[in-house]
């Protein structure tokens, strides 16, 4: 059982900190032994005081307005009183200023802290400063940073990432160790930025950080500190800026607000342009040696009427025919169903027909054959399940064969067979942050399970290539996993990664290619790729005016 201390400025903290405290106290691998209350004010307090005295601050006005407008039921930054959660625990009041150097004589407070024989201290102070405390605990002082500017004590997390229009934010978990050992960063996680809202950017990142911290505490309990450092540790010198950033001034704030307004106008006019929605559609091409999986030439767009969109295409060759299964989303129903069509020899699709409908949203119909049967795993996150369907009369009749995972927030489950095992890749979260951020793997000896989570889960925490984007395939002896780059926006681009290691204890991949959204003018995304020996398919997110209607004589490329 890990013995944990926590550092606080006061007993009023954010909700994400309260969640960590609750989870630790409810766990079977750790418990909180003592509280360190630091009497010194956070070092960025003077900066905040100066800003609060300004008669007019555009940034402060925006931050307050945005928080009021954007906060949800699961508000990570809601003020939370930790007193009841920590009631009865011993407390140590400590001045870091009095012990500003690790080489200062040890005071009675530090000696008292040492007597608790702590494995680690979690630092939830605003500025994360911890003074000589790493010398008094076994495995250092752990601090979470929502972005790299917060790592430099800016006091304004994620503001400058938004101001500079970054594609994603980098959060990190750092361990401050006793000299002469350097501090270590054991987790870098990449998350999307919502450029329409600072709070909607911050909220999921803080919830994800809370989840990350609990994972590493569990790993420490199971495997020990040396394993943690050897498998995850990086030097603190990662090229992070040492510049301490202040809140935007009024000039910077005005620039920020103008950019924000411009994005909002573009988003609205994009939807209203020529009366057409920006929508998902499917593109098809014959598979030839002249086309690589990471180029967009030669694709033709499948007709789709204005009342719906098509996405998540999956191909299956059966009985000499090519079947295309896909998400069919009628706008009037506000819920996806699964539809299907066939191709002729030239790749021209026939009329779509519905094959599966449930009382919850369906998408991503991963379809495959196994032992003479045809199976489908549609995405059913709304039902908090991963469901396996079997065709009783292919392709129109399906029966629910098994629930592979339950009580989960998992998307785009993709099955791969290798080494006598079944492997499932899925985008996962705890429901409080995006399913685009993290990739989990599960394995089983049979298709129906039981499914065992990979010990390295999540094997990726990177919004730029975590979420699955179609079946895993082989190309020139390489095993390739398609994934989504959701850094700029959901489903922005396709990333292709070669799987280097896939075992019950290890996983490794490396990106080898990507497909940008460049098939038609004003395209803003493509997020699924599939192939057979005869055809390839992708989906695209683009203005409806570039996508043909069913009454048109043939499918069209409409290229620039």
mmCIF file of N, CA and C in Angstrom, residues 476-537:
data_model
loop_
_atom_site.group_PDB
_atom_site.id
_atom_site.type_symbol
_atom_site.label_atom_id
_atom_site.label_comp_id
_atom_site.label_asym_id
_atom_site.label_seq_id
_atom_site.Cartn_x
_atom_site.Cartn_y
_atom_site.Cartn_z
ATOM 1 N N UNK A 476 3.409 -4.393 -48.049
ATOM 2 C CA UNK A 476 4.846 -4.651 -48.222
ATOM 3 C C UNK A 476 5.454 -5.220 -46.940
ATOM 4 N N UNK A 477 4.773 -6.199 -46.394
ATOM 5 C CA UNK A 477 5.214 -6.931 -45.191
ATOM 6 C C UNK A 477 5.108 -6.118 -43.915
ATOM 7 N N UNK A 478 4.666 -4.865 -44.011
ATOM 8 C CA UNK A 478 4.496 -4.052 -42.815
ATOM 9 C C UNK A 478 3.057 -4.177 -42.313
ATOM 10 N N UNK A 479 2.911 -4.256 -40.991
ATOM 11 C CA UNK A 479 1.596 -4.266 -40.376
ATOM 12 C C UNK A 479 1.252 -2.823 -40.014
ATOM 13 N N UNK A 480 0.166 -2.297 -40.601
ATOM 14 C CA UNK A 480 -0.112 -0.862 -40.524
ATOM 15 C C UNK A 480 -1.460 -0.615 -39.857
ATOM 16 N N UNK A 481 -1.444 0.304 -38.909
ATOM 17 C CA UNK A 481 -2.663 0.697 -38.201
ATOM 18 C C UNK A 481 -3.064 2.108 -38.624
ATOM 19 N N UNK A 482 -4.231 2.259 -39.264
ATOM 20 C CA UNK A 482 -4.729 3.612 -39.553
ATOM 21 C C UNK A 482 -5.283 4.250 -38.284
ATOM 22 N N UNK A 483 -5.058 5.535 -38.134
ATOM 23 C CA UNK A 483 -5.584 6.256 -36.972
ATOM 24 C C UNK A 483 -5.933 7.675 -37.375
ATOM 25 N N UNK A 484 -6.617 8.364 -36.462
ATOM 26 C CA UNK A 484 -7.054 9.725 -36.726
ATOM 27 C C UNK A 484 -6.122 10.740 -36.071
ATOM 28 N N UNK A 485 -5.839 11.791 -36.803
ATOM 29 C CA UNK A 485 -5.205 12.967 -36.212
ATOM 30 C C UNK A 485 -6.324 13.948 -35.886
ATOM 31 N N UNK A 486 -6.655 14.055 -34.601
ATOM 32 C CA UNK A 486 -7.722 14.959 -34.156
ATOM 33 C C UNK A 486 -7.147 16.193 -33.483
ATOM 34 N N UNK A 487 -5.867 16.522 -33.760
ATOM 35 C CA UNK A 487 -5.234 17.662 -33.131
ATOM 36 C C UNK A 487 -5.867 18.976 -33.550
ATOM 37 N N UNK A 488 -6.008 19.196 -34.848
ATOM 38 C CA UNK A 488 -6.611 20.441 -35.327
ATOM 39 C C UNK A 488 -8.121 20.438 -35.121
ATOM 40 N N UNK A 489 -8.737 19.298 -35.370
ATOM 41 C CA UNK A 489 -10.180 19.145 -35.212
ATOM 42 C C UNK A 489 -10.485 17.660 -35.263
ATOM 43 N N UNK A 490 -11.694 17.286 -34.876
ATOM 44 C CA UNK A 490 -12.071 15.879 -34.909
ATOM 45 C C UNK A 490 -11.932 15.333 -36.324
ATOM 46 N N UNK A 491 -11.217 14.200 -36.461
ATOM 47 C CA UNK A 491 -11.090 13.543 -37.756
ATOM 48 C C UNK A 491 -10.416 14.393 -38.809
ATOM 49 N N UNK A 492 -9.405 15.178 -38.427
ATOM 50 C CA UNK A 492 -8.786 16.084 -39.399
ATOM 51 C C UNK A 492 -8.035 15.330 -40.493
ATOM 52 N N UNK A 493 -7.180 14.391 -40.113
ATOM 53 C CA UNK A 493 -6.350 13.695 -41.098
ATOM 54 C C UNK A 493 -6.177 12.244 -40.676
ATOM 55 N N UNK A 494 -5.742 11.436 -41.628
ATOM 56 C CA UNK A 494 -5.436 10.034 -41.365
ATOM 57 C C UNK A 494 -3.939 9.863 -41.155
ATOM 58 N N UNK A 495 -3.578 9.085 -40.145
ATOM 59 C CA UNK A 495 -2.179 8.755 -39.874
ATOM 60 C C UNK A 495 -2.016 7.244 -40.009
ATOM 61 N N UNK A 496 -0.942 6.817 -40.655
ATOM 62 C CA UNK A 496 -0.664 5.393 -40.828
ATOM 63 C C UNK A 496 0.611 5.062 -40.055
ATOM 64 N N UNK A 497 0.496 4.114 -39.112
ATOM 65 C CA UNK A 497 1.623 3.748 -38.259
ATOM 66 C C UNK A 497 1.949 2.273 -38.417
ATOM 67 N N UNK A 498 3.230 1.975 -38.522
ATOM 68 C CA UNK A 498 3.672 0.588 -38.573
ATOM 69 C C UNK A 498 3.734 0.029 -37.154
ATOM 70 N N UNK A 499 3.065 -1.092 -36.931
ATOM 71 C CA UNK A 499 3.118 -1.759 -35.636
ATOM 72 C C UNK A 499 4.435 -2.525 -35.553
ATOM 73 N N UNK A 500 5.264 -2.173 -34.588
ATOM 74 C CA UNK A 500 6.587 -2.781 -34.440
ATOM 75 C C UNK A 500 6.582 -3.916 -33.426
ATOM 76 N N UNK A 501 5.825 -3.749 -32.346
ATOM 77 C CA UNK A 501 5.760 -4.757 -31.276
ATOM 78 C C UNK A 501 4.327 -4.897 -30.817
ATOM 79 N N UNK A 502 3.834 -6.122 -30.745
ATOM 80 C CA UNK A 502 2.488 -6.389 -30.240
ATOM 81 C C UNK A 502 2.530 -7.701 -29.470
ATOM 82 N N UNK A 503 2.646 -7.597 -28.149
ATOM 83 C CA UNK A 503 2.653 -8.769 -27.281
ATOM 84 C C UNK A 503 1.724 -8.499 -26.100
ATOM 85 N N UNK A 504 1.601 -9.466 -25.229
ATOM 86 C CA UNK A 504 0.738 -9.301 -24.055
ATOM 87 C C UNK A 504 1.312 -8.327 -23.035
ATOM 88 N N UNK A 505 2.558 -7.930 -23.210
ATOM 89 C CA UNK A 505 3.173 -7.003 -22.256
ATOM 90 C C UNK A 505 3.717 -5.729 -22.894
ATOM 91 N N UNK A 506 3.886 -5.715 -24.220
ATOM 92 C CA UNK A 506 4.504 -4.566 -24.869
ATOM 93 C C UNK A 506 3.743 -4.188 -26.132
ATOM 94 N N UNK A 507 3.810 -2.891 -26.450
ATOM 95 C CA UNK A 507 3.276 -2.402 -27.718
ATOM 96 C C UNK A 507 4.125 -1.228 -28.172
ATOM 97 N N UNK A 508 4.410 -1.195 -29.462
ATOM 98 C CA UNK A 508 5.148 -0.067 -30.040
ATOM 99 C C UNK A 508 4.721 0.101 -31.493
ATOM 100 N N UNK A 509 4.630 1.352 -31.933
ATOM 101 C CA UNK A 509 4.339 1.669 -33.324
ATOM 102 C C UNK A 509 5.085 2.938 -33.695
ATOM 103 N N UNK A 510 5.217 3.163 -35.007
ATOM 104 C CA UNK A 510 5.838 4.409 -35.467
ATOM 105 C C UNK A 510 5.098 4.912 -36.697
ATOM 106 N N UNK A 511 4.783 6.214 -36.741
ATOM 107 C CA UNK A 511 4.090 6.768 -37.901
ATOM 108 C C UNK A 511 4.960 6.678 -39.152
ATOM 109 N N UNK A 512 4.340 6.280 -40.269
ATOM 110 C CA UNK A 512 5.085 6.182 -41.530
ATOM 111 C C UNK A 512 4.418 6.952 -42.664
ATOM 112 N N UNK A 513 3.227 7.494 -42.430
ATOM 113 C CA UNK A 513 2.560 8.248 -43.485
ATOM 114 C C UNK A 513 1.285 8.885 -42.972
ATOM 115 N N UNK A 514 0.751 9.813 -43.768
ATOM 116 C CA UNK A 514 -0.506 10.460 -43.407
ATOM 117 C C UNK A 514 -1.244 10.898 -44.667
ATOM 118 N N UNK A 515 -2.527 11.065 -44.536
ATOM 119 C CA UNK A 515 -3.375 11.495 -45.642
ATOM 120 C C UNK A 515 -4.080 12.774 -45.219
ATOM 121 N N UNK A 516 -3.691 13.891 -45.832
ATOM 122 C CA UNK A 516 -4.274 15.178 -45.494
ATOM 123 C C UNK A 516 -5.653 15.324 -46.141
ATOM 124 N N UNK A 517 -6.488 16.229 -45.629
ATOM 125 C CA UNK A 517 -7.812 16.446 -46.229
ATOM 126 C C UNK A 517 -7.722 17.320 -47.470
ATOM 127 N N UNK A 518 -7.392 16.719 -48.610
ATOM 128 C CA UNK A 518 -7.145 17.505 -49.820
ATOM 129 C C UNK A 518 -7.812 16.916 -51.065
ATOM 130 N N UNK A 519 -8.875 16.126 -50.901
ATOM 131 C CA UNK A 519 -9.537 15.546 -52.066
ATOM 132 C C UNK A 519 -10.390 16.564 -52.809
ATOM 133 N N UNK A 520 -11.091 17.435 -52.075
ATOM 134 C CA UNK A 520 -11.954 18.443 -52.693
ATOM 135 C C UNK A 520 -11.669 19.798 -52.061
ATOM 136 N N UNK A 521 -12.079 20.895 -52.698
ATOM 137 C CA UNK A 521 -11.892 22.216 -52.094
ATOM 138 C C UNK A 521 -12.614 22.330 -50.755
ATOM 139 N N UNK A 522 -12.001 23.042 -49.831
ATOM 140 C CA UNK A 522 -12.569 23.350 -48.517
ATOM 141 C C UNK A 522 -12.822 22.107 -47.660
ATOM 142 N N UNK A 523 -12.177 20.999 -47.999
ATOM 143 C CA UNK A 523 -12.308 19.798 -47.174
ATOM 144 C C UNK A 523 -11.643 20.040 -45.823
ATOM 145 N N UNK A 524 -12.262 19.562 -44.749
ATOM 146 C CA UNK A 524 -11.718 19.803 -43.409
ATOM 147 C C UNK A 524 -11.433 18.516 -42.652
ATOM 148 N N UNK A 525 -11.588 17.356 -43.294
ATOM 149 C CA UNK A 525 -11.294 16.134 -42.560
ATOM 150 C C UNK A 525 -11.416 14.879 -43.402
ATOM 151 N N UNK A 526 -10.699 13.832 -42.980
ATOM 152 C CA UNK A 526 -10.924 12.452 -43.430
ATOM 153 C C UNK A 526 -10.457 11.544 -42.295
ATOM 154 N N UNK A 527 -11.312 10.598 -41.894
ATOM 155 C CA UNK A 527 -10.975 9.893 -40.656
ATOM 156 C C UNK A 527 -11.191 8.386 -40.661
ATOM 157 N N UNK A 528 -11.410 7.773 -41.822
ATOM 158 C CA UNK A 528 -11.480 6.311 -41.901
ATOM 159 C C UNK A 528 -10.900 5.850 -43.228
ATOM 160 N N UNK A 529 -10.161 4.742 -43.196
ATOM 161 C CA UNK A 529 -9.575 4.162 -44.405
ATOM 162 C C UNK A 529 -9.791 2.653 -44.371
ATOM 163 N N UNK A 530 -10.165 2.093 -45.538
ATOM 164 C CA UNK A 530 -10.311 0.650 -45.646
ATOM 165 C C UNK A 530 -9.918 0.178 -47.046
ATOM 166 N N UNK A 531 -9.616 -1.134 -47.163
ATOM 167 C CA UNK A 531 -9.177 -1.651 -48.454
ATOM 168 C C UNK A 531 -9.485 -3.133 -48.565
ATOM 169 N N UNK A 532 -9.657 -3.577 -49.798
ATOM 170 C CA UNK A 532 -9.649 -4.992 -50.149
ATOM 171 C C UNK A 532 -8.650 -5.149 -51.288
ATOM 172 N N UNK A 533 -8.595 -6.325 -51.899
ATOM 173 C CA UNK A 533 -7.710 -6.514 -53.053
ATOM 174 C C UNK A 533 -8.173 -5.684 -54.243
ATOM 175 N N UNK A 534 -9.459 -5.285 -54.256
ATOM 176 C CA UNK A 534 -10.024 -4.623 -55.435
ATOM 177 C C UNK A 534 -10.272 -3.129 -55.254
ATOM 178 N N UNK A 535 -10.572 -2.698 -54.034
ATOM 179 C CA UNK A 535 -10.983 -1.309 -53.835
ATOM 180 C C UNK A 535 -10.369 -0.716 -52.563
ATOM 181 N N UNK A 536 -10.385 0.627 -52.516
ATOM 182 C CA UNK A 536 -10.032 1.379 -51.318
ATOM 183 C C UNK A 536 -11.130 2.407 -51.063
ATOM 184 N N UNK A 537 -11.362 2.713 -49.784
ATOM 185 C CA UNK A 537 -12.361 3.717 -49.421
ATOM 186 C C UNK A 537 -11.797 4.633 -48.326
#
